[in-house]
Amino acid sequence: MKDYAHPEVLVDTQWVADHLNDPGVRIAEIDVDTAAYHEGHIVGALGWDWTLQLCDTVRRDILSKEAFEGLMKASGITPESTVVLYGDNNNWFAAWAFWQMKIYGHADVRLMNGGRRKWIEEGREMTDALPAPTPTSYVSQRFDSGQRAFLADVLETVRAHAANLVDVRSPAEFSGDLLAPPGLPETCQRGGHIPGASSIPWGTVCNPDGTFKSFDDLEVLCTKAKLSKERPVIAYCRIGERSSHMWFVLKYLVGFTDVRNYDGSWTEWGNLVNAPIERP
């Protein structure tokens, strides 16, 4: 069985337990359910609220450079820190935070394999105590726009078949039978998928315990979806968090070199006037 393309970006729960007191390591939890962190979290872990701290709520955008640097400073993170991210739903929003940290050039970011669920199921220590990190100085090292796809990129992809599109939403969302998962507010005018997109539901890349499937199993999924490492890939979902999870899988675990996350995703495409849409 082959190892992941970049195994260094994953750590297991034991690694995290062994580094709880390491001053060079900062841990952050990012959950879909933003209340979960306050019910209990890994000792010393920060809690980042994706609805407020990881997005620009006015522009409907990712963090600005200034806001990103401000979050890092307030979190006690330096450019040299090892940052370990984890969360619920098999690390949906942890992957979204990972993606943003890579856009802004943070060198050492890792996901805890299995996320919050695995830590709890193993009976590891939790706390409701809030950490008080010492603020740091932080200047982002670079801005890597190549990790992100915008609407114009996707329109050109549809027109010229310039990349493979991967829709990671549920089969019901892909078919257009469902506009958004139950209870989630961001929705759209129309259902379906972007023409030419392959369907790889995000949950299929994980094992029942929330850990990522093996390299071999992930490569089988890619082959079934007719993805090629010779062609660029653009992943999308509803608002960009599930597709950042797929971006992580394709780029760091399987080893695709040109992968972008279209975080406008279906809330943008499904609301566009005259945008082409496919349904089975």
PDB file of C-alpha atoms in Angstrom:
ATOM      1  CA  MET A   1       0.000   0.000   0.000  1.00  0.00           C
ATOM      2  CA  LYS A   2       1.436   3.358  -1.035  1.00  0.00           C
ATOM      3  CA  ASP A   3       1.849   6.199   1.428  1.00  0.00           C
ATOM      4  CA  TYR A   4       0.221   9.566   0.938  1.00  0.00           C
ATOM      5  CA  ALA A   5       1.956  12.049  -1.339  1.00  0.00           C
ATOM      6  CA  HIS A   6       2.570  14.422   1.592  1.00  0.00           C
ATOM      7  CA  PRO A   7       2.112  12.433   4.815  1.00  0.00           C
ATOM      8  CA  GLU A   8       3.687  15.245   6.861  1.00  0.00           C
ATOM      9  CA  VAL A   9       0.438  17.272   6.739  1.00  0.00           C
ATOM     10  CA  LEU A  10      -1.443  14.652   8.787  1.00  0.00           C
ATOM     11  CA  VAL A  11      -0.934  13.824  12.451  1.00  0.00           C
ATOM     12  CA  ASP A  12      -2.783  11.261  14.512  1.00  0.00           C
ATOM     13  CA  THR A  13      -4.411  11.795  17.877  1.00  0.00           C
ATOM     14  CA  GLN A  14      -1.453  10.305  19.742  1.00  0.00           C
ATOM     15  CA  TRP A  15       0.922  12.791  18.122  1.00  0.00           C
ATOM     16  CA  VAL A  16      -1.310  15.613  19.314  1.00  0.00           C
ATOM     17  CA  ALA A  17      -1.520  14.156  22.823  1.00  0.00           C
ATOM     18  CA  ASP A  18       2.272  13.940  22.918  1.00  0.00           C
ATOM     19  CA  HIS A  19       2.682  17.613  21.885  1.00  0.00           C
ATOM     20  CA  LEU A  20       0.098  19.343  24.070  1.00  0.00           C
ATOM     21  CA  ASN A  21       2.838  21.139  25.993  1.00  0.00           C
ATOM     22  CA  ASP A  22       5.120  21.825  23.045  1.00  0.00           C
ATOM     23  CA  PRO A  23       5.569  25.635  22.826  1.00  0.00           C
ATOM     24  CA  GLY A  24       6.173  25.371  19.086  1.00  0.00           C
ATOM     25  CA  VAL A  25       2.790  23.749  18.456  1.00  0.00           C
ATOM     26  CA  ARG A  26      -0.563  25.569  18.401  1.00  0.00           C
ATOM     27  CA  ILE A  27      -3.834  23.653  18.117  1.00  0.00           C
ATOM     28  CA  ALA A  28      -7.107  25.102  16.841  1.00  0.00           C
ATOM     29  CA  GLU A  29     -10.580  23.590  16.603  1.00  0.00           C
ATOM     30  CA  ILE A  30     -12.981  24.723  13.873  1.00  0.00           C
ATOM     31  CA  ASP A  31     -16.463  23.188  13.896  1.00  0.00           C
ATOM     32  CA  VAL A  32     -19.570  23.387  11.740  1.00  0.00           C
ATOM     33  CA  ASP A  33     -21.418  23.516  15.068  1.00  0.00           C
ATOM     34  CA  THR A  34     -19.691  26.535  16.576  1.00  0.00           C
ATOM     35  CA  ALA A  35     -21.044  25.700  20.054  1.00  0.00           C
ATOM     36  CA  ALA A  36     -19.253  22.344  20.186  1.00  0.00           C
ATOM     37  CA  TYR A  37     -15.902  23.873  21.159  1.00  0.00           C
ATOM     38  CA  HIS A  38     -17.382  25.361  24.334  1.00  0.00           C
ATOM     39  CA  GLU A  39     -18.839  22.006  25.336  1.00  0.00           C
ATOM     40  CA  GLY A  40     -15.320  20.570  25.472  1.00  0.00           C
ATOM     41  CA  HIS A  41     -12.117  20.645  23.443  1.00  0.00           C
ATOM     42  CA  ILE A  42      -8.508  19.474  23.479  1.00  0.00           C
ATOM     43  CA  VAL A  43      -6.564  21.034  26.340  1.00  0.00           C
ATOM     44  CA  GLY A  44      -4.980  24.270  25.144  1.00  0.00           C
ATOM     45  CA  ALA A  45      -6.796  24.271  21.815  1.00  0.00           C
ATOM     46  CA  LEU A  46      -8.028  27.558  20.422  1.00  0.00           C
ATOM     47  CA  GLY A  47     -11.565  27.821  19.082  1.00  0.00           C
ATOM     48  CA  TRP A  48     -11.981  29.592  15.730  1.00  0.00           C
ATOM     49  CA  ASP A  49     -15.542  30.507  14.754  1.00  0.00           C
ATOM     50  CA  TRP A  50     -15.768  30.025  10.991  1.00  0.00           C
ATOM     51  CA  THR A  51     -18.822  32.288  10.728  1.00  0.00           C
ATOM     52  CA  LEU A  52     -16.974  35.278  12.196  1.00  0.00           C
ATOM     53  CA  GLN A  53     -13.215  34.702  12.362  1.00  0.00           C
ATOM     54  CA  LEU A  54     -12.467  32.888   9.112  1.00  0.00           C
ATOM     55  CA  CYS A  55     -14.416  34.971   6.621  1.00  0.00           C
ATOM     56  CA  ASP A  56     -15.246  38.519   5.612  1.00  0.00           C
ATOM     57  CA  THR A  57     -18.984  38.599   6.310  1.00  0.00           C
ATOM     58  CA  VAL A  58     -19.520  41.853   4.369  1.00  0.00           C
ATOM     59  CA  ARG A  59     -17.730  40.911   1.152  1.00  0.00           C
ATOM     60  CA  ARG A  60     -18.558  37.158   1.339  1.00  0.00           C
ATOM     61  CA  ASP A  61     -14.878  36.390   1.040  1.00  0.00           C
ATOM     62  CA  ILE A  62     -12.026  34.698   2.825  1.00  0.00           C
ATOM     63  CA  LEU A  63     -10.007  36.639   5.371  1.00  0.00           C
ATOM     64  CA  SER A  64      -8.087  39.657   4.162  1.00  0.00           C
ATOM     65  CA  LYS A  65      -4.339  39.624   4.720  1.00  0.00           C
ATOM     66  CA  GLU A  66      -4.736  42.038   7.644  1.00  0.00           C
ATOM     67  CA  ALA A  67      -7.500  39.981   9.241  1.00  0.00           C
ATOM     68  CA  PHE A  68      -5.543  36.759   8.798  1.00  0.00           C
ATOM     69  CA  GLU A  69      -2.466  38.260  10.408  1.00  0.00           C
ATOM     70  CA  GLY A  70      -4.635  39.598  13.228  1.00  0.00           C
ATOM     71  CA  LEU A  71      -6.076  36.146  13.908  1.00  0.00           C
ATOM     72  CA  MET A  72      -2.613  34.599  13.955  1.00  0.00           C
ATOM     73  CA  LYS A  73      -1.307  37.272  16.348  1.00  0.00           C
ATOM     74  CA  ALA A  74      -4.258  36.888  18.721  1.00  0.00           C
ATOM     75  CA  SER A  75      -3.856  33.099  18.610  1.00  0.00           C
ATOM     76  CA  GLY A  76      -0.218  33.204  19.708  1.00  0.00           C
ATOM     77  CA  ILE A  77       0.958  31.869  16.349  1.00  0.00           C
ATOM     78  CA  THR A  78       4.211  32.902  14.666  1.00  0.00           C
ATOM     79  CA  PRO A  79       5.297  32.086  11.092  1.00  0.00           C
ATOM     80  CA  GLU A  80       7.493  29.358  12.592  1.00  0.00           C
ATOM     81  CA  SER A  81       4.682  27.678  14.576  1.00  0.00           C
ATOM     82  CA  THR A  82       3.412  24.204  13.788  1.00  0.00           C
ATOM     83  CA  VAL A  83      -0.352  24.636  13.607  1.00  0.00           C
ATOM     84  CA  VAL A  84      -2.591  21.591  14.042  1.00  0.00           C
ATOM     85  CA  LEU A  85      -6.228  21.971  13.012  1.00  0.00           C
ATOM     86  CA  TYR A  86      -9.165  19.700  13.757  1.00  0.00           C
ATOM     87  CA  GLY A  87     -12.933  19.849  13.961  1.00  0.00           C
ATOM     88  CA  ASP A  88     -16.252  18.084  13.583  1.00  0.00           C
ATOM     89  CA  ASN A  89     -17.757  16.597  10.406  1.00  0.00           C
ATOM     90  CA  ASN A  90     -14.483  14.843   9.517  1.00  0.00           C
ATOM     91  CA  ASN A  91     -12.584  18.145   9.519  1.00  0.00           C
ATOM     92  CA  TRP A  92     -14.747  20.121   7.031  1.00  0.00           C
ATOM     93  CA  PHE A  93     -13.900  23.544   8.369  1.00  0.00           C
ATOM     94  CA  ALA A  94     -10.499  22.512   9.683  1.00  0.00           C
ATOM     95  CA  ALA A  95      -9.621  21.875   6.032  1.00  0.00           C
ATOM     96  CA  TRP A  96     -11.081  25.261   5.128  1.00  0.00           C
ATOM     97  CA  ALA A  97      -8.808  26.937   7.681  1.00  0.00           C
ATOM     98  CA  PHE A  98      -5.874  24.853   6.385  1.00  0.00           C
ATOM     99  CA  TRP A  99      -6.609  26.098   2.845  1.00  0.00           C
ATOM    100  CA  GLN A 100      -6.635  29.737   3.951  1.00  0.00           C
ATOM    101  CA  MET A 101      -3.418  29.318   5.923  1.00  0.00           C
ATOM    102  CA  LYS A 102      -1.748  27.912   2.798  1.00  0.00           C
ATOM    103  CA  ILE A 103      -3.060  30.809   0.698  1.00  0.00           C
ATOM    104  CA  TYR A 104      -1.308  33.149   3.132  1.00  0.00           C
ATOM    105  CA  GLY A 105       1.862  31.079   3.097  1.00  0.00           C
ATOM    106  CA  HIS A 106       2.009  29.474   6.548  1.00  0.00           C
ATOM    107  CA  ALA A 107       4.658  26.778   6.202  1.00  0.00           C
ATOM    108  CA  ASP A 108       3.718  24.116   8.760  1.00  0.00           C
ATOM    109  CA  VAL A 109      -0.020  23.387   8.961  1.00  0.00           C
ATOM    110  CA  ARG A 110      -1.406  19.934   9.686  1.00  0.00           C
ATOM    111  CA  LEU A 111      -4.764  18.239  10.156  1.00  0.00           C
ATOM    112  CA  MET A 112      -5.465  15.846  13.019  1.00  0.00           C
ATOM    113  CA  ASN A 113      -6.670  12.727  11.256  1.00  0.00           C
ATOM    114  CA  GLY A 114     -10.172  11.781  12.394  1.00  0.00           C
ATOM    115  CA  GLY A 115     -10.864  15.182  13.917  1.00  0.00           C
ATOM    116  CA  ARG A 116     -12.930  15.899  17.002  1.00  0.00           C
ATOM    117  CA  ARG A 117     -14.930  12.692  16.693  1.00  0.00           C
ATOM    118  CA  LYS A 118     -11.908  10.400  16.885  1.00  0.00           C
ATOM    119  CA  TRP A 119     -10.422  12.270  19.851  1.00  0.00           C
ATOM    120  CA  ILE A 120     -13.706  11.866  21.757  1.00  0.00           C
ATOM    121  CA  GLU A 121     -14.239   8.230  20.765  1.00  0.00           C
ATOM    122  CA  GLU A 122     -10.773   7.369  22.082  1.00  0.00           C
ATOM    123  CA  GLY A 123     -11.734   8.840  25.457  1.00  0.00           C
ATOM    124  CA  ARG A 124      -8.980  11.443  25.427  1.00  0.00           C
ATOM    125  CA  GLU A 125      -8.959  14.394  27.789  1.00  0.00           C
ATOM    126  CA  MET A 126     -11.284  17.314  27.073  1.00  0.00           C
ATOM    127  CA  THR A 127     -11.736  20.639  28.825  1.00  0.00           C
ATOM    128  CA  ASP A 128     -14.015  23.671  28.695  1.00  0.00           C
ATOM    129  CA  ALA A 129     -11.227  25.975  29.927  1.00  0.00           C
ATOM    130  CA  LEU A 130     -10.359  28.698  27.442  1.00  0.00           C
ATOM    131  CA  PRO A 131      -6.687  29.227  26.602  1.00  0.00           C
ATOM    132  CA  ALA A 132      -5.097  32.665  26.952  1.00  0.00           C
ATOM    133  CA  PRO A 133      -2.342  32.780  24.318  1.00  0.00           C
ATOM    134  CA  THR A 134       0.306  35.483  24.433  1.00  0.00           C
ATOM    135  CA  PRO A 135      -0.124  37.709  21.354  1.00  0.00           C
ATOM    136  CA  THR A 136       2.652  37.483  18.804  1.00  0.00           C
ATOM    137  CA  SER A 137       4.001  39.388  15.843  1.00  0.00           C
ATOM    138  CA  TYR A 138       2.904  37.867  12.536  1.00  0.00           C
ATOM    139  CA  VAL A 139       3.449  38.884   8.925  1.00  0.00           C
ATOM    140  CA  SER A 140       2.216  36.497   6.242  1.00  0.00           C
ATOM    141  CA  GLN A 141       5.049  35.140   4.139  1.00  0.00           C
ATOM    142  CA  ARG A 142       3.333  35.214   0.742  1.00  0.00           C
ATOM    143  CA  PHE A 143      -0.053  35.155  -0.983  1.00  0.00           C
ATOM    144  CA  ASP A 144      -0.697  32.069  -3.103  1.00  0.00           C
ATOM    145  CA  SER A 145      -3.731  32.782  -5.277  1.00  0.00           C
ATOM    146  CA  GLY A 146      -3.083  29.554  -7.173  1.00  0.00           C
ATOM    147  CA  GLN A 147      -4.951  27.618  -4.489  1.00  0.00           C
ATOM    148  CA  ARG A 148      -8.222  29.356  -5.331  1.00  0.00           C
ATOM    149  CA  ALA A 149     -10.569  29.388  -8.349  1.00  0.00           C
ATOM    150  CA  PHE A 150     -12.898  32.297  -9.055  1.00  0.00           C
ATOM    151  CA  LEU A 151     -16.066  32.453 -11.136  1.00  0.00           C
ATOM    152  CA  ALA A 152     -14.188  33.563 -14.261  1.00  0.00           C
ATOM    153  CA  ASP A 153     -11.916  30.521 -13.979  1.00  0.00           C
ATOM    154  CA  VAL A 154     -14.871  28.150 -13.789  1.00  0.00           C
ATOM    155  CA  LEU A 155     -16.715  29.838 -16.657  1.00  0.00           C
ATOM    156  CA  GLU A 156     -13.600  29.426 -18.785  1.00  0.00           C
ATOM    157  CA  THR A 157     -13.276  25.803 -17.689  1.00  0.00           C
ATOM    158  CA  VAL A 158     -16.835  25.071 -18.818  1.00  0.00           C
ATOM    159  CA  ARG A 159     -16.296  26.890 -22.113  1.00  0.00           C
ATOM    160  CA  ALA A 160     -12.923  25.381 -23.002  1.00  0.00           C
ATOM    161  CA  HIS A 161     -12.899  22.159 -20.952  1.00  0.00           C
ATOM    162  CA  ALA A 162      -9.671  23.467 -19.449  1.00  0.00           C
ATOM    163  CA  ALA A 163      -9.827  21.509 -16.179  1.00  0.00           C
ATOM    164  CA  ASN A 164     -11.626  18.663 -14.461  1.00  0.00           C
ATOM    165  CA  LEU A 165     -14.437  19.802 -12.173  1.00  0.00           C
ATOM    166  CA  VAL A 166     -15.223  17.843  -9.007  1.00  0.00           C
ATOM    167  CA  ASP A 167     -18.532  18.335  -7.198  1.00  0.00           C
ATOM    168  CA  VAL A 168     -18.180  17.052  -3.629  1.00  0.00           C
ATOM    169  CA  ARG A 169     -21.750  17.658  -2.488  1.00  0.00           C
ATOM    170  CA  SER A 170     -24.188  14.847  -1.753  1.00  0.00           C
ATOM    171  CA  PRO A 171     -25.729  12.902  -4.660  1.00  0.00           C
ATOM    172  CA  ALA A 172     -29.062  14.631  -4.002  1.00  0.00           C
ATOM    173  CA  GLU A 173     -27.418  18.056  -4.305  1.00  0.00           C
ATOM    174  CA  PHE A 174     -25.540  16.979  -7.440  1.00  0.00           C
ATOM    175  CA  SER A 175     -28.769  15.831  -9.093  1.00  0.00           C
ATOM    176  CA  GLY A 176     -30.633  18.991  -8.109  1.00  0.00           C
ATOM    177  CA  ASP A 177     -33.152  17.208  -5.889  1.00  0.00           C
ATOM    178  CA  LEU A 178     -31.751  19.081  -2.871  1.00  0.00           C
ATOM    179  CA  LEU A 179     -30.654  22.724  -2.873  1.00  0.00           C
ATOM    180  CA  ALA A 180     -28.719  22.617   0.429  1.00  0.00           C
ATOM    181  CA  PRO A 181     -28.230  20.195   3.320  1.00  0.00           C
ATOM    182  CA  PRO A 182     -31.011  20.444   5.916  1.00  0.00           C
ATOM    183  CA  GLY A 183     -30.577  23.247   8.436  1.00  0.00           C
ATOM    184  CA  LEU A 184     -27.901  25.137   6.516  1.00  0.00           C
ATOM    185  CA  PRO A 185     -28.922  28.637   5.432  1.00  0.00           C
ATOM    186  CA  GLU A 186     -26.844  29.372   2.333  1.00  0.00           C
ATOM    187  CA  THR A 187     -28.912  28.242  -0.613  1.00  0.00           C
ATOM    188  CA  CYS A 188     -29.528  28.888  -4.299  1.00  0.00           C
ATOM    189  CA  GLN A 189     -32.170  29.586  -6.906  1.00  0.00           C
ATOM    190  CA  ARG A 190     -31.561  26.423  -8.925  1.00  0.00           C
ATOM    191  CA  GLY A 191     -30.357  22.894  -8.313  1.00  0.00           C
ATOM    192  CA  GLY A 192     -28.060  20.681 -10.348  1.00  0.00           C
ATOM    193  CA  HIS A 193     -24.347  20.772 -11.071  1.00  0.00           C
ATOM    194  CA  ILE A 194     -21.825  22.589 -13.251  1.00  0.00           C
ATOM    195  CA  PRO A 195     -21.672  21.023 -16.725  1.00  0.00           C
ATOM    196  CA  GLY A 196     -19.016  18.338 -17.019  1.00  0.00           C
ATOM    197  CA  ALA A 197     -18.447  17.979 -13.271  1.00  0.00           C
ATOM    198  CA  SER A 198     -17.724  14.584 -11.739  1.00  0.00           C
ATOM    199  CA  SER A 199     -19.373  13.636  -8.462  1.00  0.00           C
ATOM    200  CA  ILE A 200     -17.156  12.550  -5.562  1.00  0.00           C
ATOM    201  CA  PRO A 201     -19.239  13.090  -2.398  1.00  0.00           C
ATOM    202  CA  TRP A 202     -16.927  14.375   0.324  1.00  0.00           C
ATOM    203  CA  GLY A 203     -17.824  11.584   2.747  1.00  0.00           C
ATOM    204  CA  THR A 204     -16.498   8.905   0.404  1.00  0.00           C
ATOM    205  CA  VAL A 205     -12.889   9.946   1.085  1.00  0.00           C
ATOM    206  CA  CYS A 206     -13.133   9.031   4.785  1.00  0.00           C
ATOM    207  CA  ASN A 207     -13.392   5.851   6.812  1.00  0.00           C
ATOM    208  CA  PRO A 208     -16.246   5.286   9.295  1.00  0.00           C
ATOM    209  CA  ASP A 209     -14.069   6.646  12.136  1.00  0.00           C
ATOM    210  CA  GLY A 210     -13.504   9.937  10.279  1.00  0.00           C
ATOM    211  CA  THR A 211      -9.910   9.244   9.250  1.00  0.00           C
ATOM    212  CA  PHE A 212      -8.923   9.568   5.618  1.00  0.00           C
ATOM    213  CA  LYS A 213      -8.998   6.478   3.431  1.00  0.00           C
ATOM    214  CA  SER A 214      -5.745   4.965   2.221  1.00  0.00           C
ATOM    215  CA  PHE A 215      -3.848   6.328  -0.757  1.00  0.00           C
ATOM    216  CA  ASP A 216      -4.894   3.293  -2.796  1.00  0.00           C
ATOM    217  CA  ASP A 217      -8.586   3.733  -1.991  1.00  0.00           C
ATOM    218  CA  LEU A 218      -8.449   7.458  -2.751  1.00  0.00           C
ATOM    219  CA  GLU A 219      -6.733   6.801  -6.061  1.00  0.00           C
ATOM    220  CA  VAL A 220      -9.536   4.385  -6.986  1.00  0.00           C
ATOM    221  CA  LEU A 221     -12.094   7.140  -6.339  1.00  0.00           C
ATOM    222  CA  CYS A 222     -10.128   9.495  -8.584  1.00  0.00           C
ATOM    223  CA  THR A 223      -9.904   6.896 -11.342  1.00  0.00           C
ATOM    224  CA  LYS A 224     -13.659   6.236 -11.222  1.00  0.00           C
ATOM    225  CA  ALA A 225     -14.246   9.989 -11.522  1.00  0.00           C
ATOM    226  CA  LYS A 226     -11.869  10.081 -14.535  1.00  0.00           C
ATOM    227  CA  LEU A 227      -9.512  12.540 -12.900  1.00  0.00           C
ATOM    228  CA  SER A 228      -5.999  12.805 -14.266  1.00  0.00           C
ATOM    229  CA  LYS A 229      -2.925  14.274 -12.606  1.00  0.00           C
ATOM    230  CA  GLU A 230      -2.037  15.624 -16.042  1.00  0.00           C
ATOM    231  CA  ARG A 231      -4.979  18.049 -15.963  1.00  0.00           C
ATOM    232  CA  PRO A 232      -5.877  20.836 -13.519  1.00  0.00           C
ATOM    233  CA  VAL A 233      -8.694  20.127 -11.074  1.00  0.00           C
ATOM    234  CA  ILE A 234     -11.227  22.547  -9.589  1.00  0.00           C
ATOM    235  CA  ALA A 235     -13.270  21.318  -6.628  1.00  0.00           C
ATOM    236  CA  TYR A 236     -16.511  22.924  -5.485  1.00  0.00           C
ATOM    237  CA  CYS A 237     -19.389  22.317  -3.089  1.00  0.00           C
ATOM    238  CA  ARG A 238     -21.950  24.745  -1.655  1.00  0.00           C
ATOM    239  CA  ILE A 239     -19.853  27.405   0.106  1.00  0.00           C
ATOM    240  CA  GLY A 240     -16.309  26.068  -0.236  1.00  0.00           C
ATOM    241  CA  GLU A 241     -15.695  24.146   2.971  1.00  0.00           C
ATOM    242  CA  ARG A 242     -16.387  20.604   1.749  1.00  0.00           C
ATOM    243  CA  SER A 243     -14.457  21.352  -1.435  1.00  0.00           C
ATOM    244  CA  SER A 244     -11.467  22.580   0.591  1.00  0.00           C
ATOM    245  CA  HIS A 245     -11.594  19.126   2.222  1.00  0.00           C
ATOM    246  CA  MET A 246     -11.411  17.559  -1.259  1.00  0.00           C
ATOM    247  CA  TRP A 247      -8.698  20.050  -2.267  1.00  0.00           C
ATOM    248  CA  PHE A 248      -6.656  18.796   0.704  1.00  0.00           C
ATOM    249  CA  VAL A 249      -7.216  15.156  -0.276  1.00  0.00           C
ATOM    250  CA  LEU A 250      -6.299  15.621  -3.930  1.00  0.00           C
ATOM    251  CA  LYS A 251      -3.311  17.917  -3.372  1.00  0.00           C
ATOM    252  CA  TYR A 252      -1.690  16.525  -0.248  1.00  0.00           C
ATOM    253  CA  LEU A 253      -2.822  12.917  -0.003  1.00  0.00           C
ATOM    254  CA  VAL A 254      -3.162  11.785  -3.636  1.00  0.00           C
ATOM    255  CA  GLY A 255      -0.577  14.161  -5.092  1.00  0.00           C
ATOM    256  CA  PHE A 256      -2.332  16.230  -7.745  1.00  0.00           C
ATOM    257  CA  THR A 257      -0.122  19.231  -8.462  1.00  0.00           C
ATOM    258  CA  ASP A 258      -2.715  21.676  -9.859  1.00  0.00           C
ATOM    259  CA  VAL A 259      -5.789  21.738  -7.631  1.00  0.00           C
ATOM    260  CA  ARG A 260      -7.915  24.764  -6.819  1.00  0.00           C
ATOM    261  CA  ASN A 261     -10.881  25.306  -4.555  1.00  0.00           C
ATOM    262  CA  TYR A 262     -13.831  27.226  -6.033  1.00  0.00           C
ATOM    263  CA  ASP A 263     -15.199  28.624  -2.790  1.00  0.00           C
ATOM    264  CA  GLY A 264     -17.943  30.627  -4.509  1.00  0.00           C
ATOM    265  CA  SER A 265     -19.278  27.154  -5.250  1.00  0.00           C
ATOM    266  CA  TRP A 266     -22.972  26.445  -5.715  1.00  0.00           C
ATOM    267  CA  THR A 267     -24.248  29.457  -3.765  1.00  0.00           C
ATOM    268  CA  GLU A 268     -22.656  31.554  -6.502  1.00  0.00           C
ATOM    269  CA  TRP A 269     -23.169  29.357  -9.561  1.00  0.00           C
ATOM    270  CA  GLY A 270     -26.712  28.311  -8.634  1.00  0.00           C
ATOM    271  CA  ASN A 271     -27.780  31.952  -8.346  1.00  0.00           C
ATOM    272  CA  LEU A 272     -26.244  33.220 -11.596  1.00  0.00           C
ATOM    273  CA  VAL A 273     -28.494  34.426 -14.387  1.00  0.00           C
ATOM    274  CA  ASN A 274     -28.114  32.245 -17.485  1.00  0.00           C
ATOM    275  CA  ALA A 275     -25.306  30.072 -16.089  1.00  0.00           C
ATOM    276  CA  PRO A 276     -25.348  26.572 -17.611  1.00  0.00           C
ATOM    277  CA  ILE A 277     -26.506  23.808 -15.279  1.00  0.00           C
ATOM    278  CA  GLU A 278     -26.774  20.063 -15.776  1.00  0.00           C
ATOM    279  CA  ARG A 279     -29.177  17.631 -14.176  1.00  0.00           C
ATOM    280  CA  PRO A 280     -29.209  13.849 -14.646  1.00  0.00           C
TER     281      PRO A 280
END
